C-alpha cells in the first residue's frame, strides 16, 4: 500500500493479515519472561489471533459480542482483543487497578460476555462479584499459577486450552477465518475505550478500526517510523495512549512492540530494549530523571563537575534546537563534547540512546523537565488530545518545541475554538 491513507480502508485484523503478506518473518512482538526475551514474528502473531478467534467462535462468541481485557501488558492482551475483532466482536480494556465493584459496574454497562485476565489477582476480583455479572459467560486466564482449584469450574478457561479448539476449527474449515475477517468494515466499532470517569462512572467510547489506523497514519506522517523500530508497551491497555500505539501505530508502521517482564521491571527492561520512540505520562519522565540524578550523585566528583558544566551548555544548545534556530559554532562544538563525554553514556544507561522521539501527554509537563531532557539530547515533545478522538489532536514538531504550548494539529485534523 504505497499511499498510507489506503491503510485506513482496512480493519485491524485485515491490516494485520497484510503485514503478514508484506513482512511475515519480521518481529512484531517481543516479550520478556523469566529473564529471557521471546520473539513473535508477524506470521506467528497472526496465527495466534486466528487460533483465538476460531476458538472463541467454537464456544459461542459472535459478531457484536464484547470481550473485556483486564491484564498487565503481555502479547495475549492484543492477541485476544484482535481475535475478538476478527469475528466482528468488540474488545474493551479495563484498568488492572480497578476494584471489584468498579469492574462489575463497567462489565454490566458494556454488556461484556467474556473476559480475559492475566492472573489470579484479576480472576479473584471477578469471582468476588460473580453474582453481579450474569452476562459474563466465560473468563480466560493466562497465568495458571494459583488457578488449580478453578480449573474444574466451566466459567474459567486457561488460554492454552482455547488454542486447540481454534486449531481444530481451522482444520475443519481452513478458509472460514479469512471469510470472517473479510466481512469486517473499517468503520465498524472494534473497541470500547474507557473515558477518565472524572464526573462519574467511566464511559465506553466507541472506537472504529479506521479511528485507530488513521491515528497511526497521521502520527507517522509527522514523525516517520521505520519497520522494526522498537516501542515499549508499559502503559495500561485501558488507556487510549496504549491502544493508539499498539493498534494504530504498530500496524500502520510495522514497528516491534516490546513487553517488559513486569510493571516493576519496566524501567530496567527499557534499558535492554533501547526503543526508537516512547510515550508516557509526565510521572514516567520524572522517574527517569530521578534515576539519572541518582547515578550522578553516586558518581566520582569529576563526573559530577563535568555533568554540571555540560548540562548548562546543553540547556543553551536546547533553546536553539527546540526553536529550530541555527546554533553558534562555538556552542555547537561545546555541546558535541558534552554529548560525547557526559550525556550519551548517561542516556545509554537508561535505554534512551536510540530514542529519536519521546512523547508525553495526559497532563501538563513543566518547562524545566522539557529543558532537562532536551539538554540531554532526548527529543521530548508534548501531545494533546482526548479519548474520544482516539488520542492525539495536537503535537510538537521537531524544531518547534515550546513548553508553554501543545504544538499544532496533526495532518487532516479539524479544530475550532468553541464559544
Coordinates of C-alpha atoms in Angstrom, one line a residue:
X1 CA 0.0 0.0 0.0
X2 CA 2.1 2.9 -1.3
X3 CA -0.5 5.5 -0.2
X4 CA -0.5 5.4 3.6
X5 CA -4.1 6.7 3.6
X6 CA -5.1 3.4 1.9
X7 CA -4.2 1.6 5.2
X8 CA -7.3 3.2 6.7
X9 CA -9.5 1.2 4.3
X10 CA -8.8 -1.9 6.4
X11 CA -9.9 -3.3 9.7
X12 CA -7.3 -4.0 12.3
X13 CA -7.4 -7.8 11.5
X14 CA -7.2 -7.1 7.8
X15 CA -4.2 -4.9 8.3
X16 CA -2.5 -7.5 10.5
X17 CA -3.1 -10.0 7.6
X18 CA -1.5 -7.5 5.2
X19 CA 1.5 -7.2 7.5
X20 CA 2.0 -11.0 7.3
X21 CA 1.9 -10.9 3.5
X22 CA 4.3 -7.9 3.5
X23 CA 6.8 -8.9 6.2
X24 CA 5.9 -12.3 7.7
X25 CA 9.3 -13.1 9.2
X26 CA 10.0 -9.7 10.8
X27 CA 9.5 -9.3 14.6
X28 CA 6.1 -7.9 15.6
X29 CA 6.1 -8.7 19.3
X30 CA 8.8 -9.3 21.9
X31 CA 8.1 -10.5 25.5
X32 CA 10.4 -10.9 28.4
X33 CA 9.6 -13.9 30.5
X34 CA 11.7 -15.4 33.3
X35 CA 14.6 -13.1 32.3
X36 CA 14.6 -14.1 28.6
X37 CA 13.2 -12.3 25.6
X38 CA 10.9 -14.2 23.3
X39 CA 10.1 -13.1 19.8
X40 CA 6.9 -13.4 17.8
X41 CA 7.0 -12.7 14.0
X42 CA 4.1 -11.1 12.2
X43 CA 3.2 -14.6 10.9
X44 CA 3.2 -16.1 14.4
X45 CA 1.2 -13.1 15.8
X46 CA -1.4 -13.6 13.1
X47 CA -1.6 -17.4 13.7
X48 CA -2.3 -16.9 17.4
X49 CA -5.0 -14.4 16.5
X50 CA -6.5 -16.9 14.1
X51 CA -6.5 -19.7 16.7
X52 CA -8.0 -17.4 19.4
X53 CA -10.7 -16.2 17.0
X54 CA -11.8 -19.6 15.9
X55 CA -11.6 -20.9 19.4
X56 CA -13.9 -18.1 20.6
X57 CA -16.3 -18.9 17.8
X58 CA -16.4 -22.5 18.9
X59 CA -17.5 -21.5 22.4
X60 CA -20.2 -19.1 21.2
X61 CA -18.6 -15.7 20.7
X62 CA -20.2 -14.0 17.7
X63 CA -20.4 -10.7 15.8
X64 CA -21.4 -7.8 18.1
X65 CA -20.3 -9.6 21.3
X66 CA -18.0 -7.8 23.7
X67 CA -14.8 -9.2 25.3
X68 CA -13.0 -7.2 28.1
X69 CA -9.3 -7.4 28.8
X70 CA -8.1 -6.9 32.4
X71 CA -4.4 -7.5 32.2
X72 CA -0.8 -6.3 32.5
X73 CA 0.9 -5.7 29.2
X74 CA 1.5 -9.1 27.6
X75 CA 1.2 -10.3 24.0
X76 CA -2.0 -12.1 24.8
X77 CA -3.9 -8.8 25.5
X78 CA -3.5 -7.9 21.9
X79 CA -4.0 -11.4 20.5
X80 CA -7.3 -11.9 22.4
X81 CA -8.6 -8.4 21.6
X82 CA -7.8 -8.7 17.8
X83 CA -9.1 -12.3 17.8
X84 CA -12.5 -10.9 19.1
X85 CA -12.4 -8.1 16.5
X86 CA -11.7 -10.6 13.7
X87 CA -15.1 -12.2 14.4
X88 CA -16.8 -8.8 14.3
X89 CA -16.8 -8.6 18.1
X90 CA -15.8 -5.6 20.2
X91 CA -12.9 -5.6 22.7
X92 CA -12.6 -3.4 25.7
X93 CA -9.9 -2.5 28.2
X94 CA -10.4 -2.3 32.0
X95 CA -7.7 -0.9 34.3
X96 CA -5.9 -3.5 36.3
X97 CA -6.1 -1.3 39.4
X98 CA -9.9 -1.3 39.3
X99 CA -11.7 -2.6 42.3
X100 CA -14.2 -5.5 42.1
X101 CA -17.3 -3.2 42.4
X102 CA -16.0 -0.9 39.7
X103 CA -15.3 -3.9 37.4
X104 CA -18.8 -5.3 37.9
X105 CA -20.4 -2.0 37.1
X106 CA -18.2 -1.5 33.9
X107 CA -18.8 -5.1 32.7
X108 CA -22.5 -4.7 33.1
X109 CA -22.6 -1.3 31.5
X110 CA -20.6 -2.5 28.5
X111 CA -22.6 -5.8 28.0
X112 CA -19.5 -7.9 28.2
X113 CA -19.9 -11.6 27.6
X114 CA -16.3 -12.8 28.0
X115 CA -13.3 -11.5 30.0
X116 CA -9.6 -12.1 29.6
X117 CA -7.4 -11.8 32.7
X118 CA -3.7 -12.3 33.0
X119 CA -3.5 -13.8 36.5
X120 CA -5.3 -14.9 39.7
X121 CA -5.4 -11.4 41.2
X122 CA -7.7 -10.2 38.4
X123 CA -9.7 -13.5 38.3
X124 CA -10.4 -13.3 42.0
X125 CA -11.9 -9.8 41.5
X126 CA -14.4 -11.3 39.1
X127 CA -15.1 -14.2 41.4
X128 CA -16.0 -11.7 44.2
X129 CA -18.7 -10.1 42.0
X130 CA -19.7 -13.2 40.0
X131 CA -23.4 -12.9 41.0
X132 CA -23.5 -9.3 39.7
X133 CA -22.2 -10.1 36.2
X134 CA -24.6 -12.7 34.9
X135 CA -23.9 -11.6 31.3
X136 CA -20.3 -12.9 31.6
X137 CA -20.3 -16.5 30.2
X138 CA -16.5 -17.2 30.2
X139 CA -13.4 -15.9 32.0
X140 CA -10.0 -16.7 30.4
X141 CA -6.7 -16.5 32.3
X142 CA -3.1 -16.5 31.0
X143 CA -1.1 -17.3 34.1
X144 CA -2.1 -20.7 35.7
X145 CA -0.3 -20.1 39.0
X146 CA -2.8 -20.4 41.8
X147 CA -5.6 -21.4 39.5
X148 CA -5.6 -25.2 40.1
X149 CA -8.8 -25.2 42.1
X150 CA -10.6 -23.1 39.5
X151 CA -9.9 -25.4 36.5
X152 CA -12.9 -27.6 37.3
X153 CA -15.3 -24.7 37.1
X154 CA -16.5 -24.3 33.5
X155 CA -16.8 -20.5 34.0
X156 CA -13.0 -20.3 33.8
X157 CA -10.7 -21.4 30.9
X158 CA -6.9 -21.4 30.6
X159 CA -6.0 -19.6 27.4
X160 CA -3.8 -22.5 26.4
X161 CA -6.9 -24.7 26.3
X162 CA -8.5 -22.3 23.8
X163 CA -5.8 -22.7 21.2
X164 CA -6.6 -26.4 20.4
X165 CA -10.2 -25.5 19.9
X166 CA -9.2 -22.9 17.3
X167 CA -6.7 -25.3 15.6
X168 CA -9.4 -28.0 15.2
X169 CA -11.9 -25.5 13.8
X170 CA -9.2 -24.3 11.3
X171 CA -8.6 -27.8 10.2
X172 CA -12.3 -28.4 9.6
X173 CA -12.8 -25.1 7.7
X174 CA -9.5 -23.7 6.6
X175 CA -11.0 -20.7 4.6
X176 CA -13.6 -19.6 7.2
X177 CA -11.3 -17.3 9.2
X178 CA -10.3 -15.3 6.2
X179 CA -14.0 -15.1 5.2
X180 CA -14.9 -13.7 8.6
X181 CA -12.1 -11.2 8.5
X182 CA -13.2 -10.1 5.1
X183 CA -16.7 -9.3 6.4
X184 CA -15.3 -6.5 8.6
X185 CA -15.6 -2.9 7.6
X186 CA -13.2 0.0 8.6
X187 CA -16.0 2.0 10.2
X188 CA -17.2 -0.9 12.4
X189 CA -16.9 -0.4 16.1
X190 CA -14.0 -2.6 17.3
X191 CA -13.1 -1.4 20.8
X192 CA -14.7 0.3 23.8
X193 CA -12.2 2.7 25.4
X194 CA -12.7 3.8 29.0
X195 CA -13.0 7.6 29.5
X196 CA -11.4 9.1 32.5
X197 CA -14.5 8.9 34.7
X198 CA -13.9 12.3 36.3
X199 CA -17.6 13.1 36.6
X200 CA -18.8 9.6 37.3
X201 CA -18.5 6.0 36.1
X202 CA -16.2 5.8 33.1
X203 CA -18.0 5.6 29.8
X204 CA -17.1 3.3 26.9
X205 CA -16.1 5.5 23.9
X206 CA -16.9 3.6 20.7
X207 CA -13.8 3.3 18.5
X208 CA -13.7 2.1 15.0
X209 CA -10.9 0.3 13.1
X210 CA -10.5 3.4 11.0
X211 CA -10.1 5.6 14.1
X212 CA -7.0 3.7 15.3
X213 CA -5.3 3.1 12.0
X214 CA -5.9 6.7 10.9
X215 CA -4.3 7.9 14.1
X216 CA -1.2 5.7 13.4
X217 CA -1.0 7.0 9.8
X218 CA -1.3 10.7 10.7
X219 CA 1.2 10.5 13.6
X220 CA 3.8 8.8 11.4
X221 CA 3.3 11.5 8.7
X222 CA 4.7 14.0 11.2
X223 CA 7.3 11.7 12.8
X224 CA 8.1 8.8 10.5
X225 CA 8.9 5.4 11.9
X226 CA 10.6 2.5 10.1
X227 CA 9.6 -1.1 10.1
X228 CA 11.2 -2.8 13.0
X229 CA 11.6 0.3 15.1
X230 CA 11.2 -0.6 18.8
X231 CA 8.4 0.5 21.1
X232 CA 8.0 -0.4 24.8
X233 CA 4.4 -1.3 25.9
X234 CA 4.0 -0.4 29.6
X235 CA 1.0 2.0 29.6
X236 CA -2.3 0.5 30.7
X237 CA -4.2 -1.1 27.8
X238 CA -7.4 0.5 29.1
X239 CA -5.8 3.9 28.3
X240 CA -6.2 5.4 24.8
X241 CA -2.5 6.1 24.6
X242 CA -1.5 2.4 24.7
X243 CA -4.3 1.4 22.2
X244 CA -3.3 4.2 19.9
X245 CA 0.3 2.8 19.7
X246 CA -0.4 -1.0 19.9
X247 CA -3.3 -1.0 17.5
X248 CA -2.8 2.1 15.3
X249 CA 0.9 2.9 15.1
X250 CA 2.2 -0.6 15.3
X251 CA 0.1 -1.8 12.3
X252 CA 0.4 1.4 10.3
X253 CA 4.2 1.5 10.6
X254 CA 5.2 -2.2 11.3
X255 CA 7.0 -1.4 14.5
X256 CA 8.0 -4.0 17.1
X257 CA 6.1 -3.9 20.4
X258 CA 8.2 -4.9 23.4
X259 CA 6.5 -6.2 26.6
X260 CA 8.6 -5.8 29.9
X261 CA 8.6 -8.7 32.3
X262 CA 6.5 -6.8 34.8
X263 CA 5.4 -3.4 35.8
X264 CA 8.1 -3.3 38.4
X265 CA 10.9 -4.1 35.9
X266 CA 9.7 -1.9 33.1
X267 CA 12.4 0.8 33.6
X268 CA 15.2 -1.8 33.8
X269 CA 13.8 -3.6 30.7
X270 CA 13.7 -0.2 28.9
X271 CA 17.5 -0.1 29.1
X272 CA 17.8 -3.5 27.5
X273 CA 15.4 -2.7 24.6
X274 CA 16.7 0.7 23.6
X275 CA 13.4 1.9 22.0
X276 CA 13.3 4.3 19.0
X277 CA 10.2 6.1 20.3
X278 CA 8.3 6.0 23.6
X279 CA 5.2 7.5 25.0
X280 CA 4.4 8.1 28.7
X281 CA 2.7 10.3 31.3
X282 CA 4.8 13.0 32.9
X283 CA 5.5 10.8 36.0
X284 CA 7.4 8.4 33.8
X285 CA 9.8 11.1 32.8
X286 CA 10.0 12.4 36.3
X287 CA 11.0 8.9 37.5
X288 CA 13.7 8.6 34.8
X289 CA 15.1 12.0 35.7
X290 CA 15.4 10.8 39.3
X291 CA 17.3 7.8 38.2
X292 CA 19.7 10.0 36.3
X293 CA 20.2 12.2 39.3
X294 CA 20.9 9.2 41.5
X295 CA 23.5 7.9 39.0
X296 CA 25.2 11.3 39.0
X297 CA 25.1 11.6 42.9
X298 CA 26.8 8.1 43.1
X299 CA 29.5 9.1 40.6
X300 CA 33.0 10.5 41.1
X301 CA 33.2 14.2 41.8
X302 CA 34.9 14.9 38.5
X303 CA 31.9 13.3 36.7
X304 CA 29.6 15.5 38.8
X305 CA 31.5 18.6 37.8
X306 CA 31.5 17.7 34.2
X307 CA 27.8 16.9 34.3
X308 CA 27.0 20.3 36.0
X309 CA 29.0 22.2 33.4
X310 CA 27.9 20.4 30.3
X311 CA 24.2 20.4 31.4
X312 CA 24.4 24.2 31.4
X313 CA 25.9 24.0 27.9
X314 CA 23.2 21.5 26.9
X315 CA 20.4 23.8 28.1
X316 CA 21.7 26.7 26.0
X317 CA 22.0 24.4 23.0
X318 CA 18.5 23.0 23.7
X319 CA 17.0 26.5 23.3
X320 CA 18.3 26.6 19.7
X321 CA 17.2 23.0 18.8
X322 CA 13.8 23.5 20.3
X323 CA 13.2 26.7 18.3
X324 CA 14.8 25.4 15.1
X325 CA 17.4 28.3 15.2
X326 CA 20.9 27.8 13.9
X327 CA 23.3 27.2 16.8
X328 CA 26.5 29.3 17.0
X329 CA 29.6 27.3 16.0
X330 CA 31.3 27.6 19.5
X331 CA 28.2 26.4 21.3
X332 CA 27.7 23.5 18.8
X333 CA 31.3 22.4 19.5
X334 CA 30.9 22.5 23.3
X335 CA 27.6 20.7 23.0
X336 CA 29.2 18.0 20.9
X337 CA 31.9 17.5 23.5
X338 CA 29.3 17.3 26.3
X339 CA 27.3 14.8 24.3
X340 CA 30.3 12.6 23.8
X341 CA 31.7 12.8 27.3
X342 CA 28.6 13.0 29.5
X343 CA 25.1 12.8 28.0
X344 CA 25.5 9.8 25.6
X345 CA 26.8 7.5 28.3
X346 CA 24.1 8.6 30.7
X347 CA 21.2 8.1 28.3
X348 CA 22.6 4.8 27.2
X349 CA 22.4 3.5 30.7
X350 CA 18.7 4.2 30.9
X351 CA 17.9 2.9 27.4
X352 CA 17.5 6.2 25.5
X353 CA 20.5 6.1 23.2
X354 CA 18.5 5.1 20.1
X355 CA 15.5 7.2 21.1
X356 CA 14.6 9.6 18.2
X357 CA 11.5 11.0 19.8
X358 CA 9.7 10.8 23.2
X359 CA 6.2 11.9 23.8
X360 CA 4.3 12.9 26.9
X361 CA 0.6 13.5 27.4
X362 CA -2.3 13.1 29.8
X363 CA -1.1 16.1 32.0
X364 CA 1.0 19.2 31.6
X365 CA 4.8 18.8 31.7
X366 CA 6.8 21.6 33.4
X367 CA 9.2 23.6 31.3
X368 CA 12.1 22.5 33.5
X369 CA 11.5 18.9 32.6
X370 CA 11.4 19.7 28.9
X371 CA 14.6 21.6 29.1
X372 CA 16.3 18.9 31.1
X373 CA 15.6 16.2 28.5
X374 CA 16.4 18.4 25.6
X375 CA 19.7 19.3 27.2
X376 CA 20.5 15.6 27.4
X377 CA 19.7 15.3 23.7
X378 CA 16.4 13.5 24.2
X379 CA 13.8 14.8 21.8
X380 CA 10.9 15.0 24.3
X381 CA 7.7 16.5 22.9
X382 CA 4.2 17.3 24.2
X383 CA 1.0 15.9 22.7
X384 CA -2.6 16.9 23.5
X385 CA -5.8 15.0 22.8
X386 CA -8.6 13.0 24.4
X387 CA -10.1 9.5 24.4
X388 CA -13.0 10.3 22.2
X389 CA -10.8 11.4 19.3
X390 CA -8.5 8.3 19.6
X391 CA -5.7 10.0 21.3
X392 CA -3.9 13.0 19.6
X393 CA -5.1 16.2 18.1
X394 CA -2.0 18.4 18.6
X395 CA 1.7 17.7 18.9
X396 CA 5.0 19.5 18.9
X397 CA 7.0 19.4 15.7
X398 CA 10.8 18.9 15.6
X399 CA 12.4 22.3 15.8
X400 CA 9.3 23.9 17.2
X401 CA 9.1 22.6 20.8
X402 CA 7.6 25.3 23.0
X403 CA 6.9 24.1 26.5
X404 CA 4.1 26.5 27.0
X405 CA 2.1 25.1 24.1
X406 CA 0.9 21.6 22.9
X407 CA 2.0 22.1 19.3
X408 CA -0.1 22.3 16.2
X409 CA -2.8 19.9 14.8
X410 CA -2.0 16.6 13.2
X411 CA -2.5 16.4 9.4
X412 CA -6.2 16.1 8.3
X413 CA -7.3 17.3 11.8
X414 CA -10.1 19.9 12.0
X415 CA -10.1 22.1 15.1
X416 CA -12.1 25.1 16.2
X417 CA -12.4 27.2 19.3
X418 CA -15.9 27.0 20.8
X419 CA -17.8 29.9 22.2

